[in-house]
PDB file of C-alpha atoms in Angstrom:
ATOM      1  CA  MET A   1      18.042 -47.255  19.038  1.00  0.00           C
ATOM      2  CA  ILE A   2      17.785 -46.098  22.561  1.00  0.00           C
ATOM      3  CA  ASP A   3      21.387 -44.458  22.331  1.00  0.00           C
ATOM      4  CA  ILE A   4      20.130 -42.331  19.112  1.00  0.00           C
ATOM      5  CA  LEU A   5      16.774 -41.390  20.908  1.00  0.00           C
ATOM      6  CA  ARG A   6      18.654 -40.368  23.845  1.00  0.00           C
ATOM      7  CA  SER A   7      21.231 -38.190  21.717  1.00  0.00           C
ATOM      8  CA  GLU A   8      18.269 -36.503  19.987  1.00  0.00           C
ATOM      9  CA  TRP A   9      16.964 -35.745  23.289  1.00  0.00           C
ATOM     10  CA  THR A  10      19.976 -34.239  24.375  1.00  0.00           C
ATOM     11  CA  LYS A  11      20.017 -32.313  21.203  1.00  0.00           C
ATOM     12  CA  ILE A  12      16.574 -30.687  21.712  1.00  0.00           C
ATOM     13  CA  ARG A  13      16.852 -29.907  25.377  1.00  0.00           C
ATOM     14  CA  SER A  14      20.257 -28.488  24.996  1.00  0.00           C
ATOM     15  CA  VAL A  15      19.392 -25.825  22.304  1.00  0.00           C
ATOM     16  CA  ARG A  16      17.982 -22.504  23.587  1.00  0.00           C
ATOM     17  CA  SER A  17      15.782 -21.860  20.490  1.00  0.00           C
ATOM     18  CA  THR A  18      13.911 -25.078  21.246  1.00  0.00           C
ATOM     19  CA  VAL A  19      13.242 -23.858  24.907  1.00  0.00           C
ATOM     20  CA  TRP A  20      12.347 -20.391  23.535  1.00  0.00           C
ATOM     21  CA  THR A  21      10.013 -21.655  20.894  1.00  0.00           C
ATOM     22  CA  LEU A  22       8.161 -24.072  23.209  1.00  0.00           C
ATOM     23  CA  ALA A  23       7.838 -21.143  25.774  1.00  0.00           C
ATOM     24  CA  VAL A  24       6.284 -18.908  23.090  1.00  0.00           C
ATOM     25  CA  THR A  25       3.885 -21.594  22.138  1.00  0.00           C
ATOM     26  CA  ALA A  26       2.588 -21.829  25.754  1.00  0.00           C
ATOM     27  CA  VAL A  27       2.521 -17.920  26.077  1.00  0.00           C
ATOM     28  CA  LEU A  28       0.833 -17.420  22.883  1.00  0.00           C
ATOM     29  CA  MET A  29      -1.899 -20.100  23.844  1.00  0.00           C
ATOM     30  CA  LEU A  30      -2.552 -18.524  27.348  1.00  0.00           C
ATOM     31  CA  GLY A  31      -1.970 -15.192  26.626  1.00  0.00           C
ATOM     32  CA  LEU A  32      -4.538 -15.006  23.627  1.00  0.00           C
ATOM     33  CA  ALA A  33      -7.154 -17.335  25.455  1.00  0.00           C
ATOM     34  CA  ALA A  34      -7.079 -14.465  28.237  1.00  0.00           C
ATOM     35  CA  LEU A  35      -7.276 -11.843  25.811  1.00  0.00           C
ATOM     36  CA  MET A  36      -9.968 -13.236  23.276  1.00  0.00           C
ATOM     37  CA  ALA A  37     -12.022 -14.607  26.315  1.00  0.00           C
ATOM     38  CA  THR A  38     -12.063 -11.191  28.044  1.00  0.00           C
ATOM     39  CA  THR A  39     -12.791  -9.370  24.896  1.00  0.00           C
ATOM     40  CA  ALA A  40     -15.775 -11.731  23.898  1.00  0.00           C
ATOM     41  CA  ARG A  41     -17.358 -11.453  27.515  1.00  0.00           C
ATOM     42  CA  ASN A  42     -17.227  -7.759  27.490  1.00  0.00           C
ATOM     43  CA  ASN A  43     -18.477  -7.253  24.162  1.00  0.00           C
ATOM     44  CA  ALA A  44     -21.153 -10.029  24.023  1.00  0.00           C
ATOM     45  CA  ALA A  45     -24.825  -8.971  24.027  1.00  0.00           C
ATOM     46  CA  GLY A  46     -25.623 -12.166  26.130  1.00  0.00           C
ATOM     47  CA  PRO A  47     -24.262 -15.304  27.701  1.00  0.00           C
ATOM     48  CA  LEU A  48     -21.624 -17.044  25.422  1.00  0.00           C
ATOM     49  CA  THR A  49     -22.299 -20.613  24.701  1.00  0.00           C
ATOM     50  CA  PHE A  50     -19.748 -23.532  25.671  1.00  0.00           C
ATOM     51  CA  ALA A  51     -18.830 -23.811  21.939  1.00  0.00           C
ATOM     52  CA  GLN A  52     -17.928 -20.336  21.595  1.00  0.00           C
ATOM     53  CA  THR A  53     -15.973 -20.344  24.848  1.00  0.00           C
ATOM     54  CA  ILE A  54     -13.794 -23.287  23.457  1.00  0.00           C
ATOM     55  CA  GLN A  55     -13.285 -21.304  20.140  1.00  0.00           C
ATOM     56  CA  MET A  56     -12.160 -18.184  21.818  1.00  0.00           C
ATOM     57  CA  SER A  57     -10.010 -20.273  24.376  1.00  0.00           C
ATOM     58  CA  LEU A  58      -8.225 -21.929  21.494  1.00  0.00           C
ATOM     59  CA  ALA A  59      -7.879 -18.726  19.288  1.00  0.00           C
ATOM     60  CA  GLY A  60      -4.026 -18.705  19.882  1.00  0.00           C
ATOM     61  CA  GLY A  61      -3.884 -22.047  18.118  1.00  0.00           C
ATOM     62  CA  LEU A  62      -3.155 -20.171  14.892  1.00  0.00           C
ATOM     63  CA  PHE A  63      -0.182 -18.720  16.143  1.00  0.00           C
ATOM     64  CA  ALA A  64       1.048 -21.648  18.178  1.00  0.00           C
ATOM     65  CA  SER A  65       0.965 -23.724  15.117  1.00  0.00           C
ATOM     66  CA  VAL A  66       3.338 -21.286  13.394  1.00  0.00           C
ATOM     67  CA  ALA A  67       5.689 -21.574  16.296  1.00  0.00           C
ATOM     68  CA  MET A  68       5.402 -25.396  16.519  1.00  0.00           C
ATOM     69  CA  ALA A  69       6.053 -25.699  12.755  1.00  0.00           C
ATOM     70  CA  THR A  70       9.079 -23.288  13.142  1.00  0.00           C
ATOM     71  CA  LEU A  71      10.602 -25.536  15.717  1.00  0.00           C
ATOM     72  CA  GLY A  72       9.894 -28.654  13.677  1.00  0.00           C
ATOM     73  CA  VAL A  73      11.912 -27.078  10.735  1.00  0.00           C
ATOM     74  CA  LEU A  74      14.843 -26.087  13.061  1.00  0.00           C
ATOM     75  CA  VAL A  75      15.057 -29.527  14.552  1.00  0.00           C
ATOM     76  CA  ILE A  76      16.795 -30.808  11.321  1.00  0.00           C
ATOM     77  CA  SER A  77      17.693 -27.579   9.383  1.00  0.00           C
ATOM     78  CA  SER A  78      19.778 -26.116  12.187  1.00  0.00           C
ATOM     79  CA  GLU A  79      21.991 -29.160  11.806  1.00  0.00           C
ATOM     80  CA  TYR A  80      22.368 -28.399   8.213  1.00  0.00           C
ATOM     81  CA  ARG A  81      23.293 -24.831   8.742  1.00  0.00           C
ATOM     82  CA  THR A  82      25.817 -25.473  11.372  1.00  0.00           C
ATOM     83  CA  GLY A  83      27.251 -28.687   9.622  1.00  0.00           C
ATOM     84  CA  GLY A  84      26.452 -30.813  12.375  1.00  0.00           C
ATOM     85  CA  ILE A  85      24.423 -33.151  10.335  1.00  0.00           C
ATOM     86  CA  ARG A  86      27.865 -34.684   9.189  1.00  0.00           C
ATOM     87  CA  THR A  87      28.674 -35.391  12.591  1.00  0.00           C
ATOM     88  CA  SER A  88      25.131 -36.975  13.267  1.00  0.00           C
ATOM     89  CA  LEU A  89      25.619 -38.973  10.133  1.00  0.00           C
ATOM     90  CA  MET A  90      28.965 -40.523  10.970  1.00  0.00           C
ATOM     91  CA  ALA A  91      27.656 -41.356  14.344  1.00  0.00           C
ATOM     92  CA  VAL A  92      24.413 -42.822  12.721  1.00  0.00           C
ATOM     93  CA  PRO A  93      25.085 -44.027   9.448  1.00  0.00           C
ATOM     94  CA  ASP A  94      21.624 -45.359   8.812  1.00  0.00           C
ATOM     95  CA  ARG A  95      19.775 -42.183   7.962  1.00  0.00           C
ATOM     96  CA  LEU A  96      16.352 -43.305   8.201  1.00  0.00           C
ATOM     97  CA  ARG A  97      17.095 -44.589  11.996  1.00  0.00           C
ATOM     98  CA  LEU A  98      18.428 -40.806  12.480  1.00  0.00           C
ATOM     99  CA  LEU A  99      15.334 -39.476  11.025  1.00  0.00           C
ATOM    100  CA  THR A 100      12.947 -41.770  12.938  1.00  0.00           C
ATOM    101  CA  ALA A 101      14.730 -40.860  16.226  1.00  0.00           C
ATOM    102  CA  LYS A 102      14.226 -37.414  15.327  1.00  0.00           C
ATOM    103  CA  VAL A 103      10.373 -37.792  14.672  1.00  0.00           C
ATOM    104  CA  VAL A 104       9.817 -39.628  17.761  1.00  0.00           C
ATOM    105  CA  VAL A 105      11.591 -37.458  20.240  1.00  0.00           C
ATOM    106  CA  PHE A 106      10.174 -34.360  18.716  1.00  0.00           C
ATOM    107  CA  SER A 107       6.535 -35.895  18.641  1.00  0.00           C
ATOM    108  CA  VAL A 108       6.745 -36.761  22.210  1.00  0.00           C
ATOM    109  CA  VAL A 109       7.987 -33.203  23.258  1.00  0.00           C
ATOM    110  CA  ALA A 110       5.753 -31.462  21.131  1.00  0.00           C
ATOM    111  CA  LEU A 111       2.618 -33.392  22.006  1.00  0.00           C
ATOM    112  CA  VAL A 112       3.410 -32.821  25.896  1.00  0.00           C
ATOM    113  CA  VAL A 113       3.944 -29.207  25.595  1.00  0.00           C
ATOM    114  CA  SER A 114       0.792 -28.622  22.963  1.00  0.00           C
ATOM    115  CA  VAL A 115      -1.588 -30.589  25.306  1.00  0.00           C
ATOM    116  CA  ALA A 116      -0.565 -28.828  28.569  1.00  0.00           C
ATOM    117  CA  ALA A 117      -0.663 -25.366  26.770  1.00  0.00           C
ATOM    118  CA  SER A 118      -4.078 -26.221  25.202  1.00  0.00           C
ATOM    119  CA  ALA A 119      -5.591 -27.492  28.722  1.00  0.00           C
ATOM    120  CA  GLY A 120      -4.068 -24.403  30.313  1.00  0.00           C
ATOM    121  CA  ALA A 121      -5.733 -22.050  27.492  1.00  0.00           C
ATOM    122  CA  VAL A 122      -9.175 -23.888  28.018  1.00  0.00           C
ATOM    123  CA  GLY A 123      -8.950 -23.587  31.576  1.00  0.00           C
ATOM    124  CA  VAL A 124      -8.267 -19.634  31.240  1.00  0.00           C
ATOM    125  CA  GLY A 125     -11.181 -19.216  28.932  1.00  0.00           C
ATOM    126  CA  LEU A 126     -13.782 -21.275  31.002  1.00  0.00           C
ATOM    127  CA  ALA A 127     -12.570 -19.367  33.942  1.00  0.00           C
ATOM    128  CA  ILE A 128     -13.071 -15.932  32.465  1.00  0.00           C
ATOM    129  CA  ILE A 129     -16.440 -16.770  30.503  1.00  0.00           C
ATOM    130  CA  THR A 130     -17.976 -19.139  32.642  1.00  0.00           C
ATOM    131  CA  PRO A 131     -20.634 -20.429  30.039  1.00  0.00           C
ATOM    132  CA  PRO A 132     -23.885 -21.641  31.258  1.00  0.00           C
ATOM    133  CA  SER A 133     -23.312 -25.360  30.641  1.00  0.00           C
ATOM    134  CA  SER A 134     -20.182 -27.382  29.792  1.00  0.00           C
ATOM    135  CA  GLU A 135     -19.378 -30.941  28.857  1.00  0.00           C
ATOM    136  CA  VAL A 136     -16.182 -32.669  30.282  1.00  0.00           C
ATOM    137  CA  GLY A 137     -16.217 -34.744  27.022  1.00  0.00           C
ATOM    138  CA  GLU A 138     -16.230 -32.010  24.704  1.00  0.00           C
ATOM    139  CA  ILE A 139     -13.559 -30.261  26.796  1.00  0.00           C
ATOM    140  CA  VAL A 140     -11.315 -33.268  26.661  1.00  0.00           C
ATOM    141  CA  ARG A 141     -11.849 -33.762  22.926  1.00  0.00           C
ATOM    142  CA  ALA A 142     -10.927 -30.089  22.536  1.00  0.00           C
ATOM    143  CA  VAL A 143      -7.619 -30.160  24.506  1.00  0.00           C
ATOM    144  CA  LEU A 144      -6.340 -33.493  23.093  1.00  0.00           C
ATOM    145  CA  GLY A 145      -7.495 -32.402  19.593  1.00  0.00           C
ATOM    146  CA  SER A 146      -5.780 -29.052  19.988  1.00  0.00           C
ATOM    147  CA  GLY A 147      -2.587 -30.680  21.284  1.00  0.00           C
ATOM    148  CA  LEU A 148      -2.603 -33.297  18.488  1.00  0.00           C
ATOM    149  CA  TYR A 149      -2.962 -30.567  15.891  1.00  0.00           C
ATOM    150  CA  LEU A 150      -0.118 -28.442  17.297  1.00  0.00           C
ATOM    151  CA  ALA A 151       2.251 -31.453  17.421  1.00  0.00           C
ATOM    152  CA  ALA A 152       1.273 -32.575  13.793  1.00  0.00           C
ATOM    153  CA  CYS A 153       2.136 -28.916  12.757  1.00  0.00           C
ATOM    154  CA  GLY A 154       5.485 -29.450  14.258  1.00  0.00           C
ATOM    155  CA  LEU A 155       5.874 -32.636  12.504  1.00  0.00           C
ATOM    156  CA  PHE A 156       4.807 -30.945   8.991  1.00  0.00           C
ATOM    157  CA  GLY A 157       7.847 -28.485   9.903  1.00  0.00           C
ATOM    158  CA  LEU A 158      10.143 -31.176  10.553  1.00  0.00           C
ATOM    159  CA  GLY A 159       8.963 -32.980   7.356  1.00  0.00           C
ATOM    160  CA  LEU A 160       9.558 -29.805   5.040  1.00  0.00           C
ATOM    161  CA  GLY A 161      12.727 -29.105   6.847  1.00  0.00           C
ATOM    162  CA  THR A 162      14.087 -32.466   5.944  1.00  0.00           C
ATOM    163  CA  LEU A 163      12.543 -31.854   2.290  1.00  0.00           C
ATOM    164  CA  VAL A 164      13.985 -28.304   1.711  1.00  0.00           C
ATOM    165  CA  ARG A 165      17.116 -28.270   4.331  1.00  0.00           C
ATOM    166  CA  HIS A 166      17.268 -24.399   4.143  1.00  0.00           C
ATOM    167  CA  THR A 167      15.718 -22.855   7.195  1.00  0.00           C
ATOM    168  CA  PRO A 168      14.065 -19.779   5.566  1.00  0.00           C
ATOM    169  CA  GLY A 169      12.829 -22.016   2.654  1.00  0.00           C
ATOM    170  CA  ALA A 170      11.253 -24.540   4.723  1.00  0.00           C
ATOM    171  CA  ILE A 171       9.530 -21.992   7.100  1.00  0.00           C
ATOM    172  CA  VAL A 172       8.200 -20.011   4.236  1.00  0.00           C
ATOM    173  CA  SER A 173       6.857 -23.560   2.602  1.00  0.00           C
ATOM    174  CA  ALA A 174       5.349 -24.315   5.789  1.00  0.00           C
ATOM    175  CA  MET A 175       3.619 -20.918   6.285  1.00  0.00           C
ATOM    176  CA  ALA A 176       2.198 -21.214   2.580  1.00  0.00           C
ATOM    177  CA  LEU A 177       0.967 -24.723   3.056  1.00  0.00           C
ATOM    178  CA  MET A 178      -0.408 -24.191   6.386  1.00  0.00           C
ATOM    179  CA  LEU A 179      -1.641 -20.499   6.453  1.00  0.00           C
ATOM    180  CA  VAL A 180      -1.953 -18.956   2.883  1.00  0.00           C
ATOM    181  CA  LEU A 181      -3.157 -21.399   0.279  1.00  0.00           C
ATOM    182  CA  PRO A 182      -5.868 -23.297   2.657  1.00  0.00           C
ATOM    183  CA  PRO A 183      -8.017 -20.211   2.607  1.00  0.00           C
ATOM    184  CA  LEU A 184      -7.379 -19.932  -0.988  1.00  0.00           C
ATOM    185  CA  ALA A 185      -8.558 -23.470  -1.474  1.00  0.00           C
ATOM    186  CA  ASN A 186     -11.871 -22.416   0.128  1.00  0.00           C
ATOM    187  CA  GLN A 187     -12.591 -20.067  -2.829  1.00  0.00           C
ATOM    188  CA  LEU A 188     -12.204 -22.821  -5.498  1.00  0.00           C
ATOM    189  CA  PRO A 189     -15.747 -23.219  -7.294  1.00  0.00           C
ATOM    190  CA  GLY A 190     -17.812 -26.180  -7.459  1.00  0.00           C
ATOM    191  CA  GLU A 191     -18.173 -29.454  -5.714  1.00  0.00           C
ATOM    192  CA  TRP A 192     -14.810 -30.437  -6.673  1.00  0.00           C
ATOM    193  CA  GLY A 193     -13.359 -27.124  -5.328  1.00  0.00           C
ATOM    194  CA  ARG A 194     -15.079 -28.079  -1.957  1.00  0.00           C
ATOM    195  CA  VAL A 195     -13.483 -31.453  -1.999  1.00  0.00           C
ATOM    196  CA  VAL A 196     -10.231 -29.975  -2.471  1.00  0.00           C
ATOM    197  CA  ALA A 197     -10.537 -27.475   0.114  1.00  0.00           C
ATOM    198  CA  ASP A 198     -11.955 -29.878   2.744  1.00  0.00           C
ATOM    199  CA  HIS A 199      -8.853 -32.146   2.259  1.00  0.00           C
ATOM    200  CA  PHE A 200      -6.233 -29.355   1.980  1.00  0.00           C
ATOM    201  CA  THR A 201      -3.870 -29.362   5.054  1.00  0.00           C
ATOM    202  CA  THR A 202      -4.702 -27.448   7.989  1.00  0.00           C
ATOM    203  CA  ASN A 203      -8.533 -27.148   6.738  1.00  0.00           C
ATOM    204  CA  ALA A 204      -8.699 -30.913   7.397  1.00  0.00           C
ATOM    205  CA  GLY A 205      -6.441 -30.794  10.532  1.00  0.00           C
ATOM    206  CA  THR A 206      -8.148 -28.213  12.480  1.00  0.00           C
ATOM    207  CA  LEU A 207     -11.442 -30.283  12.265  1.00  0.00           C
ATOM    208  CA  VAL A 208     -10.242 -32.334  15.305  1.00  0.00           C
ATOM    209  CA  VAL A 209     -10.209 -29.062  17.351  1.00  0.00           C
ATOM    210  CA  PHE A 210     -13.135 -27.006  16.165  1.00  0.00           C
ATOM    211  CA  GLY A 211     -15.524 -29.744  14.428  1.00  0.00           C
ATOM    212  CA  THR A 212     -17.062 -30.285  11.100  1.00  0.00           C
ATOM    213  CA  GLU A 213     -19.949 -27.740  10.831  1.00  0.00           C
ATOM    214  CA  ASN A 214     -18.845 -26.693   7.221  1.00  0.00           C
ATOM    215  CA  SER A 215     -16.865 -29.748   6.008  1.00  0.00           C
ATOM    216  CA  SER A 216     -17.683 -33.004   4.505  1.00  0.00           C
ATOM    217  CA  LEU A 217     -15.034 -34.722   6.789  1.00  0.00           C
ATOM    218  CA  GLY A 218     -15.351 -35.802  10.323  1.00  0.00           C
ATOM    219  CA  PRO A 219     -13.041 -34.388  13.166  1.00  0.00           C
ATOM    220  CA  TRP A 220     -10.837 -37.743  13.296  1.00  0.00           C
ATOM    221  CA  SER A 221     -10.952 -38.485   9.442  1.00  0.00           C
ATOM    222  CA  GLY A 222      -9.857 -34.652   8.859  1.00  0.00           C
ATOM    223  CA  PHE A 223      -6.980 -35.193  11.159  1.00  0.00           C
ATOM    224  CA  GLY A 224      -6.120 -38.454   9.296  1.00  0.00           C
ATOM    225  CA  VAL A 225      -5.849 -36.335   6.126  1.00  0.00           C
ATOM    226  CA  TYR A 226      -3.689 -33.885   7.773  1.00  0.00           C
ATOM    227  CA  LEU A 227      -1.540 -36.796   9.050  1.00  0.00           C
ATOM    228  CA  GLY A 228      -1.558 -38.107   5.256  1.00  0.00           C
ATOM    229  CA  TRP A 229       0.042 -34.710   4.036  1.00  0.00           C
ATOM    230  CA  ILE A 230       2.764 -34.995   6.951  1.00  0.00           C
ATOM    231  CA  ALA A 231       3.425 -38.562   5.938  1.00  0.00           C
ATOM    232  CA  VAL A 232       3.987 -37.858   2.475  1.00  0.00           C
ATOM    233  CA  THR A 233       6.298 -35.046   3.255  1.00  0.00           C
ATOM    234  CA  LEU A 234       8.401 -37.017   5.688  1.00  0.00           C
ATOM    235  CA  ALA A 235       8.712 -39.938   3.185  1.00  0.00           C
ATOM    236  CA  ALA A 236       9.634 -37.442   0.462  1.00  0.00           C
ATOM    237  CA  GLY A 237      12.275 -36.080   2.878  1.00  0.00           C
ATOM    238  CA  ALA A 238      13.596 -39.385   3.935  1.00  0.00           C
ATOM    239  CA  VAL A 239      14.095 -40.511   0.107  1.00  0.00           C
ATOM    240  CA  LEU A 240      16.106 -37.268  -0.245  1.00  0.00           C
ATOM    241  CA  LEU A 241      17.854 -37.536   2.811  1.00  0.00           C
ATOM    242  CA  ARG A 242      19.206 -40.988   1.728  1.00  0.00           C
ATOM    243  CA  ARG A 243      20.106 -39.796  -1.523  1.00  0.00           C
ATOM    244  CA  ARG A 244      21.666 -36.337  -1.178  1.00  0.00           C
ATOM    245  CA  ASP A 245      25.143 -35.675   0.402  1.00  0.00           C
ATOM    246  CA  ALA A 246      25.200 -33.942   3.743  1.00  0.00           C
TER     247      ALA A 246
END
């Protein structure tokens, strides 16, 4: 298994699109944190609260999640596009072990970059706005929550890439499930509509970053629901990976 992990690490770090996508994720987080924090400070009628500062600092998370999901898709769909998946499967006939190695290596890379970018974004926001008070525990929770959420979005993309195999189709599916359908779910009527909306992909996943003011779920239970979506997607992709020809 160590050799498979090493091989997947070589694939990720040697592909230019991976480096660029990770760089874009960091730039989006830091750049939008500076922009939003500066705009909020200049336009605010009074001092901004700590919670508002964190929200402005992590405003780039929406766009960064798109970049991470796209990278997750490319981790496997690019091999189908180039035909490299046949070589990978010849080297590792056990397809589930191959997929597991991809998930493990990608998760570590995505989490390290996402936490670092989130920490930088929060640091930029706090430096620009300087709220009257700050809480170290809440800063850590926001940074770790944002890093975990972005890494999870990448895994969602990896699951969809495994399931769909076609790069544009998997990316469109990720955008629909992460950005388009969650706001539509919020418009569903009645109590059942609220339950569906609270448990729908990123509606649940973002709770670990921004809190649970308007949700019936807690921060970690919401993130757990999002991980459930990802687990189902990866499991379905794994089943099809075993059954379909390369």
